[in-house]
Amino acid sequence: MLQDQELSRIIKNKYIAPLHRTRSDLVGVEFELPVVHFGGQPVSRDLMQALVEAFIQRFHFDRYARDDAGRIYTAQNIESADDLSFDCSFNTLELSLGCLSDLNVIDRRFQAYYRFIQDFLLPYDHTLTGCGINPNYRVNENVPVEKGRYRMLYHHLSSYPDHPEKKCHNYPNFGMFSCASQVQLDVDEDNVLLALNTLAKLEPLNSLLFANSYFEDDNVSLLCSRDYFWRESMQGYNPHNLDMYETELGSLNEIISYIATESMYCLERDGKYINFSPMTLHDYFSSEAVEGEYWDGSGYRTIQFRPEPEDIKYHRSYKFEDLTFRGTLELRSVCEQPVADIMSVSAYFAGLMECLPELKGLLDADTTLYGNGYNATELRRIVNVEGVPEFADPAGVQRLLLSVLDLAESGLHRRGYHEEHFLKPLYSRAEALKNPAQVMREKLSRGESADDIARDFAKME
């Protein structure tokens, strides 16, 4: 059992200590790309294995791992730290590029990987595409990669019937078809509070620009469904684990106190992942014993274990602005983008990180979206459904978005790597007040098929 002071110490060591250095201009990017089999057919896992083997040989990815069925599910080039993996299932291929300063270099590496993959897949009527939700999610085999972490995650998400106190949707497999474009940027103790508070207030505008997970069923119709899938699942059992901070953080100690209210639901002991009902860090580390479940190879067994201070390494939240143990902010609210625009996300955030005081001033002075009785969380939920809210003047929203993009462009100019061209598609979206999800909705209303959309969003130019 840990006292509050000791809990604060281990949280500080994990999340605050890495901030005690001067931040760099390095950028880390992760692209989660849906795999689509044309003709409304499920993705071929055998084909994806053949792709990985060819990719490893072509690009000299010399470190890889296999799942329990013997399939390669992750591979890395040790020299570049670039990583190819399957995110949750073999229906989503993730490319994580090693941290670099110049986005143009990252883009060239991505393009080389993407062209090779497409040249391999297209003759077999498969493609990667740039959507925030897999167009074939209803026909794919949405089963987890047969490995401890993914099996544990799916078991956790499927446990919602045991928790009637939490309202959940009926898509515990959403992680196998919901795709993001994530960016990691360095922060330090001098700018972390400004970054967390300001970028949280930016979230409604992010949805206006980047929403790309149009989803409709009997219950909801959403331009950006990612928030819904996460929030109305067991990942959202504790609201503090995701979405935005609902408070203005005023000190590093307030960050520590907030993290103590976030939850854990798994850890690994003796090579086995253990699930348990979500518990706040405070409750978990003050417990004498916790009861959980683990997979023994044929079924789940109950186990009791004693919390240990080292278990803090298994805590992870899924905030839109997520402070990591690396001294970075992982920005994770944005849907995967059409491939032609895929670098726009990292350029947008890298530029704005250089202009945080100006961005804060712009958002604080706004009366087009803000000042109408809604906070950032409420505004983002409205925008995820409607796009520009009914109460807002479209011309004013357009000016606000263009002003934000001008700041991002100014920040990229300060970085000095000639990255400003990546913002061009965002200017077009702001001027038209139309994001990719709205484009997708229009295509569907005209009778275009999922295959048509997948082909269009897969284009590099």
XYZ file of C-alpha atoms in Angstrom:
461
model
C 0.000 0.000 0.000
C 1.320 3.417 -0.995
C 0.686 6.624 0.880
C -0.413 9.642 -1.160
C 3.056 11.167 -0.954
C 4.650 8.027 -2.380
C 2.045 7.834 -5.160
C 2.817 11.433 -6.096
C 6.513 10.555 -6.197
C 6.120 7.651 -8.634
C 3.779 9.684 -10.878
C 6.284 12.542 -10.830
C 9.157 10.221 -11.735
C 7.245 8.803 -14.707
C 5.630 11.916 -16.149
C 7.275 15.060 -14.765
C 10.965 14.170 -14.424
C 11.391 13.751 -18.235
C 10.309 17.392 -18.655
C 13.409 18.706 -16.869
C 15.395 19.401 -20.029
C 15.275 21.710 -23.010
C 12.794 20.470 -25.578
C 13.887 19.601 -29.089
C 12.115 20.142 -32.406
C 11.858 16.400 -33.072
C 8.542 15.061 -34.370
C 7.250 11.503 -34.111
C 4.370 10.424 -36.352
C 2.106 7.363 -36.391
C -0.211 6.557 -39.266
C -2.947 3.975 -38.679
C -4.103 2.981 -42.161
C -7.152 0.777 -42.810
C -6.668 -2.211 -45.095
C -9.509 -2.665 -47.583
C -10.268 -5.716 -49.734
C -12.310 -4.537 -52.714
C -15.627 -6.181 -53.466
C -16.794 -6.112 -49.864
C -14.582 -9.007 -48.846
C -12.644 -9.442 -45.588
C -8.929 -8.694 -45.499
C -6.733 -11.704 -46.250
C -4.438 -12.302 -43.285
C -2.258 -14.596 -45.438
C -1.751 -11.752 -47.911
C -0.829 -9.355 -45.113
C 1.791 -11.840 -43.909
C 3.257 -12.114 -47.394
C 3.372 -8.309 -47.517
C 5.221 -8.062 -44.213
C 7.806 -10.615 -45.247
C 8.443 -8.770 -48.519
C 8.559 -5.415 -46.689
C 11.088 -6.697 -44.150
C 13.369 -7.903 -46.926
C 13.038 -4.744 -49.035
C 13.598 -2.210 -46.240
C 15.895 -4.245 -43.965
C 13.588 -4.224 -40.954
C 15.778 -6.432 -38.817
C 13.813 -6.780 -35.584
C 10.393 -8.374 -35.580
C 7.982 -10.336 -33.403
C 5.369 -13.013 -34.031
C 1.998 -13.601 -32.450
C 0.902 -16.869 -30.879
C -0.153 -18.180 -34.306
C 3.309 -17.519 -35.740
C 2.353 -14.410 -37.755
C 4.657 -11.393 -37.780
C 2.708 -8.493 -36.288
C 5.467 -5.917 -35.753
C 8.809 -5.188 -37.397
C 11.378 -2.445 -36.904
C 14.417 -1.010 -38.597
C 16.813 -0.583 -35.688
C 18.857 2.135 -37.386
C 15.955 4.428 -38.331
C 13.566 3.325 -35.529
C 10.822 3.132 -38.164
C 8.218 0.535 -37.269
C 5.583 -1.396 -39.218
C 2.926 -3.095 -37.137
C -0.670 -4.222 -37.098
C -2.769 -2.190 -34.692
C -5.112 -4.477 -32.747
C -5.955 -6.574 -35.843
C -4.592 -7.424 -39.283
C -7.120 -4.980 -40.760
C -5.090 -1.921 -39.726
C -1.484 -1.390 -40.737
C 0.419 1.165 -38.688
C 3.542 2.954 -39.843
C 5.450 4.723 -37.057
C 8.322 6.851 -38.235
C 11.355 7.391 -36.013
C 11.638 10.898 -34.569
C 13.196 13.472 -36.887
C 13.210 17.257 -37.074
C 12.403 17.731 -40.774
C 8.908 16.649 -41.821
C 10.036 16.531 -45.446
C 12.405 13.668 -44.601
C 9.625 11.847 -42.747
C 7.364 12.327 -45.759
C 9.910 10.872 -48.188
C 10.321 7.794 -46.014
C 6.571 7.358 -45.683
C 6.082 7.675 -49.429
C 8.694 4.994 -50.121
C 6.978 2.585 -47.715
C 3.495 3.412 -48.944
C 4.327 2.999 -52.642
C 5.916 -0.392 -51.994
C 2.926 -1.571 -49.965
C 0.413 -0.391 -52.554
C 2.349 -1.975 -55.417
C 2.225 -5.244 -53.472
C -1.449 -5.098 -52.444
C -3.279 -3.680 -55.462
C -2.779 -6.709 -57.748
C -4.666 -8.703 -55.098
C -7.547 -6.168 -54.917
C -6.371 -4.874 -51.539
C -5.353 -1.341 -50.636
C -4.353 0.875 -47.767
C -6.480 3.969 -47.514
C -6.664 7.210 -45.566
C -9.873 6.930 -43.543
C -10.532 7.287 -39.842
C -12.810 4.266 -39.948
C -12.322 1.194 -42.121
C -14.932 1.351 -44.934
C -15.274 -2.453 -44.711
C -15.573 -2.698 -40.934
C -18.854 -4.601 -41.219
C -17.361 -7.413 -43.351
C -13.832 -7.717 -41.983
C -12.884 -10.350 -39.437
C -12.593 -7.996 -36.487
C -10.589 -10.305 -34.263
C -7.511 -9.272 -32.259
C -3.931 -10.135 -33.108
C -3.240 -13.303 -31.124
C -0.859 -11.749 -28.619
C -1.179 -11.041 -24.927
C -1.640 -7.284 -25.097
C -4.265 -7.303 -27.845
C -6.118 -10.267 -26.362
C -6.151 -8.482 -23.002
C -7.427 -5.245 -24.549
C -10.281 -6.936 -26.378
C -11.215 -8.877 -23.243
C -11.333 -5.607 -21.311
C -13.472 -3.846 -23.908
C -15.818 -6.855 -24.101
C -16.378 -6.819 -20.326
C -18.915 -3.972 -20.521
C -21.950 -6.232 -19.797
C -20.396 -6.805 -16.366
C -20.485 -3.039 -15.723
C -24.078 -1.854 -16.237
C -23.180 1.338 -14.403
C -21.252 2.414 -17.523
C -23.193 3.201 -20.706
C -21.412 1.492 -23.606
C -22.037 0.959 -27.298
C -22.041 -2.521 -28.807
C -18.730 -2.227 -30.652
C -16.052 -3.586 -28.299
C -14.030 -4.350 -31.442
C -13.857 -0.662 -32.459
C -10.081 -0.654 -32.042
C -9.897 -2.973 -35.046
C -11.453 -0.461 -37.423
C -11.031 3.027 -35.905
C -7.834 4.719 -37.125
C -5.923 7.821 -36.008
C -3.092 10.028 -37.158
C -0.996 10.642 -34.054
C 1.852 13.070 -33.438
C 4.401 13.237 -30.630
C 6.124 16.536 -29.870
C 8.628 17.381 -27.168
C 7.494 19.493 -24.250
C 9.397 20.743 -21.220
C 8.492 22.124 -17.818
C 8.373 25.680 -19.194
C 5.707 25.051 -21.828
C 3.828 21.899 -20.794
C 1.022 23.715 -18.956
C 0.525 26.214 -21.754
C 0.517 23.378 -24.284
C -2.003 21.224 -22.383
C -4.411 24.078 -21.686
C -4.211 25.749 -25.098
C -4.320 22.636 -27.278
C -7.336 21.368 -25.313
C -9.195 24.541 -26.232
C -8.243 23.974 -29.871
C -10.073 20.624 -30.072
C -13.368 21.822 -31.615
C -11.405 23.438 -34.438
C -9.407 20.238 -34.931
C -12.644 18.385 -35.570
C -13.795 21.025 -38.050
C -10.577 20.546 -40.027
C -9.756 16.861 -39.630
C -12.964 14.853 -38.970
C -12.679 11.752 -41.169
C -14.583 8.943 -39.454
C -18.118 9.333 -40.733
C -20.293 6.714 -39.044
C -24.005 6.095 -38.960
C -26.131 3.422 -37.314
C -29.521 3.298 -35.622
C -28.289 5.361 -32.669
C -25.818 7.951 -33.942
C -24.726 9.896 -37.005
C -21.251 11.351 -36.586
C -18.644 13.115 -38.692
C -15.980 12.209 -36.141
C -16.906 8.907 -34.505
C -13.555 8.249 -32.802
C -14.527 10.207 -29.686
C -17.788 8.266 -29.413
C -16.156 4.868 -29.801
C -13.648 5.605 -27.053
C -15.893 7.521 -24.670
C -18.844 5.110 -24.756
C -16.675 2.043 -24.137
C -14.800 0.598 -21.196
C -11.928 2.922 -22.102
C -14.247 5.693 -20.959
C -15.240 3.999 -17.697
C -13.318 6.774 -15.983
C -13.896 10.045 -17.906
C -10.509 11.326 -16.735
C -8.755 8.756 -18.909
C -9.754 10.369 -22.196
C -11.072 13.464 -23.999
C -9.876 16.847 -22.736
C -8.987 18.077 -19.279
C -12.094 19.686 -17.821
C -9.980 22.024 -15.723
C -7.331 24.655 -16.338
C -4.104 23.114 -15.087
C -2.170 25.670 -13.078
C 0.951 23.799 -11.919
C 2.943 20.612 -12.349
C 1.515 19.425 -9.029
C -1.984 19.782 -10.469
C -0.955 17.501 -13.337
C 0.237 14.937 -10.784
C -3.010 15.206 -8.823
C -5.068 14.790 -11.986
C -3.138 11.705 -13.087
C -3.763 10.142 -9.657
C -7.496 10.268 -10.493
C -7.005 8.360 -13.775
C -7.523 4.601 -13.887
C -5.591 1.416 -14.582
C -7.145 -1.817 -15.786
C -4.249 -4.119 -16.684
C -0.664 -5.097 -16.019
C 1.740 -7.895 -16.836
C 3.123 -10.363 -14.316
C 5.259 -13.408 -15.066
C 4.654 -12.998 -18.783
C 0.857 -12.901 -18.398
C -1.412 -9.909 -18.963
C -3.957 -9.467 -16.181
C -7.242 -7.565 -16.565
C -9.123 -6.075 -13.623
C -11.984 -3.633 -13.183
C -10.739 -0.084 -13.743
C -9.372 1.515 -10.580
C -8.009 5.008 -10.043
C -4.299 5.081 -9.348
C -5.102 6.276 -5.843
C -7.407 3.298 -5.177
C -5.146 0.783 -6.916
C -1.975 1.659 -5.055
C -3.769 1.919 -1.691
C -5.182 -1.622 -2.048
C -3.811 -4.617 -0.179
C -4.785 -6.946 -3.045
C -6.553 -6.750 -6.404
C -8.489 -9.505 -8.171
C -8.154 -9.922 -11.922
C -8.229 -12.403 -14.776
C -5.563 -13.783 -17.103
C -5.591 -16.015 -20.190
C -4.010 -19.411 -19.514
C -3.993 -20.581 -23.130
C -7.474 -22.050 -23.165
C -9.578 -19.802 -20.950
C -9.551 -17.103 -18.282
C -8.510 -17.763 -14.704
C -9.014 -15.616 -11.629
C -5.942 -14.358 -9.811
C -5.239 -12.159 -6.801
C -2.107 -10.036 -6.721
C -0.540 -7.311 -4.633
C 0.017 -3.884 -6.244
C 3.667 -2.834 -6.506
C 5.122 0.640 -7.156
C 6.617 -0.603 -10.442
C 3.085 -1.184 -11.755
C 2.904 2.530 -12.604
C 4.555 1.631 -15.929
C 1.286 -0.040 -16.979
C -0.763 3.094 -16.478
C -1.731 4.804 -19.683
C -4.425 7.341 -20.389
C -5.885 8.217 -23.770
C -6.310 11.963 -23.439
C -6.423 14.008 -26.624
C -3.295 15.728 -25.289
C -1.520 12.851 -23.585
C 1.593 13.485 -21.490
C 3.914 10.505 -21.945
C 6.854 9.058 -20.019
C 9.147 10.260 -22.850
C 8.660 13.954 -22.100
C 6.368 14.350 -25.092
C 2.788 15.247 -25.774
C 1.058 12.582 -27.820
C -1.653 14.363 -29.789
C -4.250 11.721 -30.530
C -7.601 13.354 -31.311
C -7.267 13.401 -35.094
C -8.690 10.801 -37.480
C -6.413 9.283 -40.080
C -6.372 11.559 -43.118
C -6.651 10.971 -46.873
C -3.193 9.845 -47.938
C -2.594 12.894 -50.147
C -2.990 15.077 -47.013
C -1.445 12.722 -44.485
C 1.426 15.019 -43.431
C -0.906 17.924 -42.709
C -1.549 16.753 -39.147
C 2.058 16.733 -37.986
C 2.765 20.028 -39.782
C -0.252 21.671 -38.146
C 0.712 20.663 -34.611
C 4.460 21.195 -35.053
C 3.791 24.718 -36.281
C 1.324 25.589 -33.547
C 3.678 24.290 -30.851
C 5.985 27.174 -31.806
C 3.186 29.732 -31.379
C 1.412 28.674 -28.204
C 1.162 32.173 -26.616
C -0.306 33.612 -29.819
C -2.655 30.652 -30.187
C -3.843 31.065 -26.600
C -4.526 34.752 -27.216
C -6.481 33.984 -30.382
C -8.670 31.344 -28.711
C -9.200 33.397 -25.563
C -10.433 36.336 -27.655
C -12.762 34.235 -29.843
C -16.502 34.881 -29.631
C -17.526 32.956 -32.740
C -17.406 29.500 -31.143
C -16.569 30.376 -27.550
C -18.655 32.714 -25.448
C -21.910 31.011 -26.451
C -22.375 28.946 -23.309
C -20.353 25.921 -24.374
C -16.973 24.729 -23.154
C -14.382 22.996 -25.351
C -15.704 19.494 -24.680
C -19.284 20.464 -25.492
C -18.223 22.331 -28.624
C -16.245 19.384 -29.933
C -19.213 17.056 -29.443
C -21.460 19.458 -31.356
C -18.920 19.832 -34.173
C -18.484 16.048 -34.368
C -22.167 15.819 -35.314
C -22.960 19.041 -37.168
C -19.726 20.532 -38.434
C -20.124 24.298 -38.020
C -22.658 24.781 -35.184
C -25.987 26.398 -36.034
C -25.374 29.258 -33.609
C -22.022 30.206 -35.180
C -21.498 32.600 -38.075
C -19.857 30.520 -40.853
C -17.792 33.467 -42.054
C -16.512 33.994 -38.517
C -15.620 30.300 -38.162
C -13.807 30.469 -41.488
C -11.776 33.480 -40.318
C -10.933 31.732 -37.048
C -9.717 28.584 -38.812
C -7.640 30.595 -41.277
C -6.096 32.554 -38.400
C -5.121 29.312 -36.668
C -3.585 28.013 -39.898
C -1.679 31.277 -40.340
C -0.184 30.734 -36.890
C 0.744 27.161 -37.800
C 2.393 28.443 -40.978
C 4.296 31.062 -38.994
C 5.477 28.398 -36.558
C 6.695 26.160 -39.387
C 8.601 29.122 -40.799
C 10.303 29.544 -37.411
C 11.272 25.861 -37.471
C 13.115 26.560 -40.715
C 12.621 23.275 -42.584
C 10.365 24.565 -45.404
C 7.419 22.477 -44.210
C 4.712 25.068 -44.848
C 3.479 23.355 -48.032
C 1.977 20.531 -45.962
C -0.707 22.958 -44.705
C -2.112 23.687 -48.185
C -5.014 21.177 -48.007
C -6.056 22.573 -44.630
C -6.409 26.074 -46.080
C -8.711 24.616 -48.736
C -10.796 22.889 -46.054
C -11.029 26.058 -43.952
C -12.098 28.174 -46.906
C -14.774 25.642 -47.911
C -15.704 24.754 -44.302
C -15.609 21.121 -45.357
C -13.617 18.251 -43.818
C -13.016 14.754 -45.260
C -15.945 13.253 -43.328
C -18.320 15.687 -45.019
C -16.781 14.780 -48.380
C -17.336 11.095 -47.577
C -20.941 11.722 -46.568
C -21.572 13.529 -49.854
C -20.013 10.685 -51.831
C -22.227 8.139 -50.110
C -25.323 10.256 -50.720
C -24.457 10.257 -54.435
C -24.353 6.483 -54.418
C -20.583 6.015 -54.445
C -19.448 2.742 -52.922
C -17.048 1.976 -50.095
C -14.565 0.811 -52.758
C -14.848 4.157 -54.565
C -14.138 6.049 -51.347
C -11.250 3.763 -50.402
C -9.625 4.309 -53.809
C -10.106 8.063 -53.638
C -8.745 8.431 -50.109
C -5.786 6.167 -50.980
C -4.429 8.468 -53.682
C -1.075 10.072 -52.962
C -1.857 13.177 -54.999
